[in-house]
Amino acid sequence: MDKKCILIVEDNELNRKLVRTLLHLGDYDILEAEDAETALQLARHEKPDLILMDIQLPGMDGLTATAQIKEDPELRNIPVVALTACAMPEDEKKAIDAGCNGYISKPIETRTFLDKVSSFLDCDIVSNTLERCN
Ligand code: MN
């Protein structure tokens, strides 16, 4: 089976490094963007299987980027999982409202991260449904 490709959108270098390290353990192909604008370009060119989207980014924020992805017929079926700060539970609702298919809270729990990622890869995303997939 082909390796699944995951796009990490995260401006914080340490978080990005942690996610990258964990995804390498899971044997995924990895794309990285430090801002939403680059992420949208990469998503259009590479059509990743999953996008892990930080909310707070320089320039366009992750929720706006997610809304654009979900409005784009070419991209809307790619699951988008928000990386939300635990300290801000309202972010989770905002993330779902913006069209994210789920969220993973930060700080990232390294033991469960790969299981969560694979569950989001496995679930069928139907356009316009905003259900969490567990
Ligand atoms: Mn950030």
Tab-separated table of C-alpha atoms and ligand atoms in Angstrom:
chain	number	residue	atom	x	y	z
A	1	MET	CA	0.000	0.000	0.000
A	2	ASP	CA	1.175	3.499	-0.762
A	3	LYS	CA	2.352	5.569	2.113
A	4	LYS	CA	-0.160	8.119	3.275
A	5	CYS	CA	0.926	11.719	3.003
A	6	ILE	CA	0.278	14.125	5.840
A	7	LEU	CA	0.633	17.893	5.682
A	8	ILE	CA	1.695	19.546	8.935
A	9	VAL	CA	0.771	23.221	9.222
A	10	GLU	CA	2.466	24.613	12.312
A	11	ASP	CA	4.491	27.767	12.834
A	12	ASN	CA	6.081	26.648	16.085
A	13	GLU	CA	9.309	24.884	15.247
A	14	LEU	CA	9.364	22.646	18.307
A	15	ASN	CA	5.796	21.479	17.785
A	16	ARG	CA	6.498	20.871	14.121
A	17	LYS	CA	9.561	18.844	14.990
A	18	LEU	CA	7.632	16.750	17.499
A	19	VAL	CA	4.838	16.025	15.026
A	20	ARG	CA	7.380	15.226	12.310
A	21	THR	CA	9.223	12.810	14.596
A	22	LEU	CA	6.018	11.019	15.561
A	23	LEU	CA	4.799	10.791	11.962
A	24	HIS	CA	8.153	9.343	10.885
A	25	LEU	CA	7.594	6.584	13.437
A	26	GLY	CA	4.242	5.975	11.776
A	27	ASP	CA	5.931	5.680	8.373
A	28	TYR	CA	4.036	8.512	6.738
A	29	ASP	CA	5.198	10.832	3.992
A	30	ILE	CA	5.337	14.322	5.419
A	31	LEU	CA	4.842	17.791	4.022
A	32	GLU	CA	5.371	20.859	6.161
A	33	ALA	CA	4.209	24.446	6.058
A	34	GLU	CA	4.866	27.237	8.522
A	35	ASP	CA	1.929	29.336	7.393
A	36	ALA	CA	-1.537	28.886	5.945
A	37	GLU	CA	-0.733	30.430	2.574
A	38	THR	CA	2.041	27.899	1.925
A	39	ALA	CA	-0.195	25.127	3.232
A	40	LEU	CA	-2.949	25.943	0.736
A	41	GLN	CA	-0.454	25.898	-2.147
A	42	LEU	CA	1.014	22.596	-1.001
A	43	ALA	CA	-2.426	21.079	-0.519
A	44	ARG	CA	-3.431	22.050	-4.075
A	45	HIS	CA	-0.260	20.642	-5.603
A	46	GLU	CA	0.260	17.529	-3.515
A	47	LYS	CA	-3.269	16.519	-2.397
A	48	PRO	CA	-2.203	15.105	0.979
A	49	ASP	CA	-4.317	12.409	2.660
A	50	LEU	CA	-4.639	14.401	5.877
A	51	ILE	CA	-3.884	17.919	7.071
A	52	LEU	CA	-2.868	18.696	10.642
A	53	MET	CA	-3.703	22.375	11.071
A	54	ASP	CA	-2.457	24.668	13.809
A	55	ILE	CA	-5.002	27.383	14.584
A	56	GLN	CA	-2.762	30.309	15.438
A	57	LEU	CA	-0.498	31.072	12.530
A	58	PRO	CA	1.202	34.190	11.216
A	59	GLY	CA	-0.911	35.774	8.476
A	60	MET	CA	-4.007	33.743	7.690
A	61	ASP	CA	-5.149	31.675	10.688
A	62	GLY	CA	-5.779	27.959	10.539
A	63	LEU	CA	-9.561	28.258	10.766
A	64	THR	CA	-9.731	30.564	7.757
A	65	ALA	CA	-7.457	28.202	5.855
A	66	THR	CA	-9.668	25.253	6.797
A	67	ALA	CA	-12.783	27.083	5.638
A	68	GLN	CA	-11.072	27.717	2.284
A	69	ILE	CA	-10.097	24.064	1.994
A	70	LYS	CA	-13.663	22.980	2.703
A	71	GLU	CA	-15.018	25.391	0.074
A	72	ASP	CA	-12.657	24.022	-2.571
A	73	PRO	CA	-14.162	21.078	-4.494
A	74	GLU	CA	-10.667	19.703	-5.139
A	75	LEU	CA	-9.651	19.782	-1.492
A	76	ARG	CA	-12.795	19.443	0.588
A	77	ASN	CA	-12.533	15.679	0.986
A	78	ILE	CA	-9.135	15.889	2.653
A	79	PRO	CA	-9.646	15.485	6.409
A	80	VAL	CA	-8.423	18.499	8.367
A	81	VAL	CA	-7.545	17.956	12.007
A	82	ALA	CA	-7.028	21.086	14.085
A	83	LEU	CA	-4.169	21.267	16.536
A	84	THR	CA	-5.770	23.204	19.363
A	85	ALA	CA	-4.272	24.571	22.552
A	86	CYS	CA	-5.682	22.775	25.574
A	87	ALA	CA	-5.958	26.039	27.459
A	88	MET	CA	-8.623	27.222	25.037
A	89	PRO	CA	-11.503	24.737	24.915
A	90	GLU	CA	-13.615	27.134	22.840
A	91	ASP	CA	-11.065	26.620	20.064
A	92	GLU	CA	-12.364	23.098	19.602
A	93	LYS	CA	-15.877	24.276	18.819
A	94	LYS	CA	-14.516	26.984	16.532
A	95	ALA	CA	-12.423	24.387	14.762
A	96	ILE	CA	-15.424	22.150	14.092
A	97	ASP	CA	-17.523	25.158	13.054
A	98	ALA	CA	-14.827	26.140	10.545
A	99	GLY	CA	-15.038	22.721	8.935
A	100	CYS	CA	-12.300	20.789	10.702
A	101	ASN	CA	-13.071	17.093	10.862
A	102	GLY	CA	-11.674	16.814	14.357
A	103	TYR	CA	-9.023	18.131	16.653
A	104	ILE	CA	-6.001	17.032	18.603
A	105	SER	CA	-5.182	19.151	21.620
A	106	LYS	CA	-1.769	20.514	22.417
A	107	PRO	CA	0.467	19.748	24.181
A	108	ILE	CA	0.461	16.673	21.988
A	109	GLU	CA	0.211	13.410	23.834
A	110	THR	CA	2.920	11.371	22.189
A	111	ARG	CA	1.558	7.950	23.200
A	112	THR	CA	-1.843	8.397	21.572
A	113	PHE	CA	-0.964	10.722	18.695
A	114	LEU	CA	-0.411	8.105	15.982
A	115	ASP	CA	-3.608	6.244	16.882
A	116	LYS	CA	-5.549	9.469	16.542
A	117	VAL	CA	-3.920	10.264	13.226
A	118	SER	CA	-4.710	6.836	11.811
A	119	SER	CA	-8.323	7.034	12.977
A	120	PHE	CA	-8.740	10.295	11.086
A	121	LEU	CA	-7.150	8.751	8.003
A	122	ASP	CA	-9.503	5.795	8.169
A	123	CYS	CA	-12.744	7.630	8.551
A	124	ASP	CA	-14.765	8.481	5.491
A	125	ILE	CA	-15.144	12.159	5.097
A	126	VAL	CA	-18.370	13.115	3.401
A	127	SER	CA	-18.360	16.656	2.077
A	128	ASN	CA	-20.022	19.120	4.363
A	129	THR	CA	-20.388	16.803	7.310
A	130	LEU	CA	-18.611	18.180	10.302
A	131	GLU	CA	-18.818	15.167	12.520
A	132	ARG	CA	-15.969	14.274	14.738
A	133	CYS	CA	-14.491	10.973	13.867
A	134	ASN	CA	-13.197	8.916	16.728
B	1	MN	MN	0.872	28.492	16.093
